[in-house]
């Protein structure tokens, strides 16, 4: 049985990582997503804080949190958006994803009003177990051509209240309007 506590956890901003470290992270993500992780997905996970775990066999787990803007109910929120969460196949279901999320949640709680992420079916239980709440309202994005509804994201977007006193968005009041980016918006 593998010891789930092995492996050192480290956090670093993208600019602090070497080209070799970034290449190793990208290789983990390519393998973990079975080839369904493209250059735009990679770009979405850069420019923020990375949390990653190395074990004796190399990079075992990764996630990053980047800043996004979300408008809701006439207010713009500074959101820590979780990206590129993956665990090497031989280390899955051993608590590494939770350790990575714990580090990212500290960043979110200290620097943002809310946390947000779009979960895969496989990942949703991890986020629920950590107190993330499924958004039950509409999701939209402000594209270069105007507001675009994103109904496919409405059953996979999770939020986390980060700042003390931050009003949690009301799903019945209005949609979450995310900033635009190329590729998958969420």
Tab-separated table of C-alpha atoms in Angstrom:
chain	number	residue	atom	x	y	z
A	1	UNK	CA	0.000	0.000	0.000
A	2	UNK	CA	1.302	3.436	-0.913
A	3	UNK	CA	1.810	5.925	1.901
A	4	UNK	CA	-0.566	8.800	1.045
A	5	UNK	CA	1.528	11.295	2.999
A	6	UNK	CA	4.627	10.906	0.814
A	7	UNK	CA	5.522	13.611	-1.598
A	8	UNK	CA	6.406	17.209	-0.920
A	9	UNK	CA	3.797	19.908	-1.587
A	10	UNK	CA	5.052	23.159	-3.060
A	11	UNK	CA	3.372	26.342	-4.237
A	12	UNK	CA	4.841	28.822	-6.703
A	13	UNK	CA	3.661	31.525	-9.078
A	14	UNK	CA	4.029	30.726	-12.773
A	15	UNK	CA	6.911	33.203	-13.115
A	16	UNK	CA	8.869	31.293	-10.440
A	17	UNK	CA	8.775	28.004	-12.346
A	18	UNK	CA	11.509	26.974	-14.754
A	19	UNK	CA	10.789	25.896	-18.309
A	20	UNK	CA	11.619	22.335	-17.237
A	21	UNK	CA	9.124	22.462	-14.349
A	22	UNK	CA	6.428	23.885	-16.625
A	23	UNK	CA	7.168	21.147	-19.167
A	24	UNK	CA	6.800	18.503	-16.472
A	25	UNK	CA	3.450	19.984	-15.377
A	26	UNK	CA	2.214	20.073	-18.968
A	27	UNK	CA	3.236	16.426	-19.468
A	28	UNK	CA	1.297	15.394	-16.347
A	29	UNK	CA	-1.789	17.249	-17.583
A	30	UNK	CA	-1.535	15.770	-21.086
A	31	UNK	CA	-1.356	12.256	-19.614
A	32	UNK	CA	-4.056	12.803	-16.989
A	33	UNK	CA	-6.543	14.179	-19.521
A	34	UNK	CA	-5.827	11.437	-22.074
A	35	UNK	CA	-4.896	13.877	-24.834
A	36	UNK	CA	-7.924	16.134	-24.197
A	37	UNK	CA	-5.813	19.000	-22.833
A	38	UNK	CA	-4.864	21.524	-25.520
A	39	UNK	CA	-2.752	24.679	-25.699
A	40	UNK	CA	-5.694	26.903	-24.704
A	41	UNK	CA	-6.379	24.715	-21.643
A	42	UNK	CA	-2.692	25.031	-20.771
A	43	UNK	CA	-2.812	28.812	-21.162
A	44	UNK	CA	-5.812	29.003	-18.811
A	45	UNK	CA	-3.785	27.480	-15.975
A	46	UNK	CA	-0.879	29.929	-16.246
A	47	UNK	CA	-0.359	33.315	-14.628
A	48	UNK	CA	-1.367	32.370	-11.110
A	49	UNK	CA	-0.293	30.169	-8.230
A	50	UNK	CA	0.482	26.505	-8.811
A	51	UNK	CA	0.324	23.816	-6.132
A	52	UNK	CA	2.077	20.569	-6.933
A	53	UNK	CA	3.351	17.421	-5.312
A	54	UNK	CA	6.465	15.493	-6.218
A	55	UNK	CA	7.165	11.986	-5.052
A	56	UNK	CA	10.077	9.669	-5.720
A	57	UNK	CA	8.736	9.004	-9.243
A	58	UNK	CA	8.373	12.667	-10.247
A	59	UNK	CA	5.411	15.014	-10.456
A	60	UNK	CA	2.397	13.320	-8.870
A	61	UNK	CA	-0.276	16.051	-8.665
A	62	UNK	CA	-0.927	19.637	-9.778
A	63	UNK	CA	-3.484	22.414	-9.715
A	64	UNK	CA	-3.423	26.170	-10.202
A	65	UNK	CA	-5.547	29.153	-9.271
A	66	UNK	CA	-5.744	32.226	-11.496
A	67	UNK	CA	-7.681	35.467	-11.212
A	68	UNK	CA	-10.901	36.006	-13.131
A	69	UNK	CA	-13.713	38.543	-12.972
A	70	UNK	CA	-17.316	37.450	-12.551
A	71	UNK	CA	-20.265	39.838	-12.625
A	72	UNK	CA	-23.375	38.980	-10.638
A	73	UNK	CA	-26.267	41.186	-9.583
A	74	UNK	CA	-24.582	44.388	-10.720
A	75	UNK	CA	-21.334	43.650	-8.870
A	76	UNK	CA	-17.947	42.494	-10.151
A	77	UNK	CA	-16.257	39.825	-8.027
A	78	UNK	CA	-12.527	39.063	-7.947
A	79	UNK	CA	-12.550	35.275	-8.256
A	80	UNK	CA	-9.811	32.704	-7.728
A	81	UNK	CA	-10.503	30.240	-10.518
A	82	UNK	CA	-9.112	26.709	-10.140
A	83	UNK	CA	-7.536	25.188	-13.244
A	84	UNK	CA	-5.484	22.206	-14.368
A	85	UNK	CA	-6.097	19.874	-11.422
A	86	UNK	CA	-4.678	16.432	-12.114
A	87	UNK	CA	-3.153	13.470	-10.307
A	88	UNK	CA	-0.840	10.923	-11.933
A	89	UNK	CA	-2.742	7.694	-12.656
A	90	UNK	CA	-0.785	5.541	-10.189
A	91	UNK	CA	-1.394	8.016	-7.329
A	92	UNK	CA	-5.136	8.660	-7.737
A	93	UNK	CA	-7.522	8.161	-4.793
A	94	UNK	CA	-4.695	8.604	-2.273
A	95	UNK	CA	-5.474	12.130	-1.050
A	96	UNK	CA	-3.109	14.062	-3.325
A	97	UNK	CA	-5.920	15.965	-5.039
A	98	UNK	CA	-7.185	17.039	-1.617
A	99	UNK	CA	-3.719	18.229	-0.601
A	100	UNK	CA	-3.400	20.268	-3.799
A	101	UNK	CA	-6.882	21.732	-3.304
A	102	UNK	CA	-6.071	22.602	0.308
A	103	UNK	CA	-3.120	24.699	-0.851
A	104	UNK	CA	-5.174	26.372	-3.596
A	105	UNK	CA	-8.023	27.094	-1.168
A	106	UNK	CA	-5.573	28.916	1.133
A	107	UNK	CA	-4.643	31.148	-1.799
A	108	UNK	CA	-8.298	31.714	-2.670
A	109	UNK	CA	-9.262	32.450	0.936
A	110	UNK	CA	-6.417	34.931	1.333
A	111	UNK	CA	-6.619	36.767	-1.988
A	112	UNK	CA	-10.108	36.527	-3.491
A	113	UNK	CA	-13.770	37.104	-2.694
A	114	UNK	CA	-14.915	33.812	-4.182
A	115	UNK	CA	-13.462	30.636	-5.595
A	116	UNK	CA	-14.870	29.055	-8.744
A	117	UNK	CA	-14.154	26.035	-10.892
A	118	UNK	CA	-15.693	23.835	-13.528
A	119	UNK	CA	-15.624	20.191	-12.447
A	120	UNK	CA	-15.535	17.036	-14.478
A	121	UNK	CA	-17.874	14.256	-13.401
A	122	UNK	CA	-14.860	12.442	-11.909
A	123	UNK	CA	-13.711	15.486	-9.946
A	124	UNK	CA	-17.048	16.799	-8.660
A	125	UNK	CA	-17.091	14.636	-5.522
A	126	UNK	CA	-13.696	15.954	-4.400
A	127	UNK	CA	-14.975	19.536	-4.555
A	128	UNK	CA	-18.289	18.732	-2.858
A	129	UNK	CA	-16.450	16.957	-0.049
A	130	UNK	CA	-14.377	20.117	0.499
A	131	UNK	CA	-17.440	22.358	0.851
A	132	UNK	CA	-17.608	23.761	-2.666
A	133	UNK	CA	-21.217	24.446	-3.693
A	134	UNK	CA	-22.709	23.598	-7.074
A	135	UNK	CA	-24.036	26.749	-8.749
A	136	UNK	CA	-27.733	26.225	-9.479
A	137	UNK	CA	-28.227	29.245	-11.719
A	138	UNK	CA	-27.402	30.367	-15.214
A	139	UNK	CA	-23.855	30.792	-16.519
A	140	UNK	CA	-22.916	33.341	-19.167
A	141	UNK	CA	-19.753	34.912	-20.556
A	142	UNK	CA	-19.045	38.386	-21.870
A	143	UNK	CA	-17.616	37.580	-25.312
A	144	UNK	CA	-16.205	40.033	-27.865
A	145	UNK	CA	-19.632	39.852	-29.549
A	146	UNK	CA	-21.681	40.368	-26.370
A	147	UNK	CA	-23.173	38.129	-23.703
A	148	UNK	CA	-23.186	34.419	-24.558
A	149	UNK	CA	-25.174	31.842	-22.530
A	150	UNK	CA	-23.201	28.751	-21.461
A	151	UNK	CA	-25.890	26.188	-20.575
A	152	UNK	CA	-23.416	23.279	-20.777
A	153	UNK	CA	-21.540	24.755	-17.772
A	154	UNK	CA	-24.606	25.051	-15.555
A	155	UNK	CA	-24.316	21.603	-14.017
A	156	UNK	CA	-20.555	21.642	-13.405
A	157	UNK	CA	-19.667	25.060	-11.947
A	158	UNK	CA	-18.808	25.165	-8.250
A	159	UNK	CA	-18.275	28.176	-5.967
A	160	UNK	CA	-16.525	28.743	-2.653
A	161	UNK	CA	-17.024	31.792	-0.432
A	162	UNK	CA	-13.562	33.083	0.386
A	163	UNK	CA	-13.663	36.573	1.896
A	164	UNK	CA	-15.328	37.007	5.262
A	165	UNK	CA	-18.492	39.022	4.831
A	166	UNK	CA	-18.647	38.405	1.076
A	167	UNK	CA	-22.252	37.998	-0.009
A	168	UNK	CA	-22.652	34.624	-1.708
A	169	UNK	CA	-24.271	35.098	-5.129
A	170	UNK	CA	-27.980	34.280	-5.342
A	171	UNK	CA	-28.640	31.847	-8.206
A	172	UNK	CA	-32.248	33.014	-8.547
A	173	UNK	CA	-31.301	36.693	-8.827
A	174	UNK	CA	-29.125	36.716	-11.946
A	175	UNK	CA	-26.587	34.616	-13.861
A	176	UNK	CA	-22.874	34.465	-13.224
A	177	UNK	CA	-21.263	36.432	-16.051
A	178	UNK	CA	-17.660	35.298	-16.526
A	179	UNK	CA	-14.925	37.190	-18.347
A	180	UNK	CA	-14.123	35.903	-21.831
A	181	UNK	CA	-11.133	33.818	-22.860
A	182	UNK	CA	-10.296	31.747	-25.929
A	183	UNK	CA	-11.006	28.018	-25.893
A	184	UNK	CA	-13.283	26.669	-23.188
A	185	UNK	CA	-14.581	29.751	-21.402
A	186	UNK	CA	-14.956	27.817	-18.126
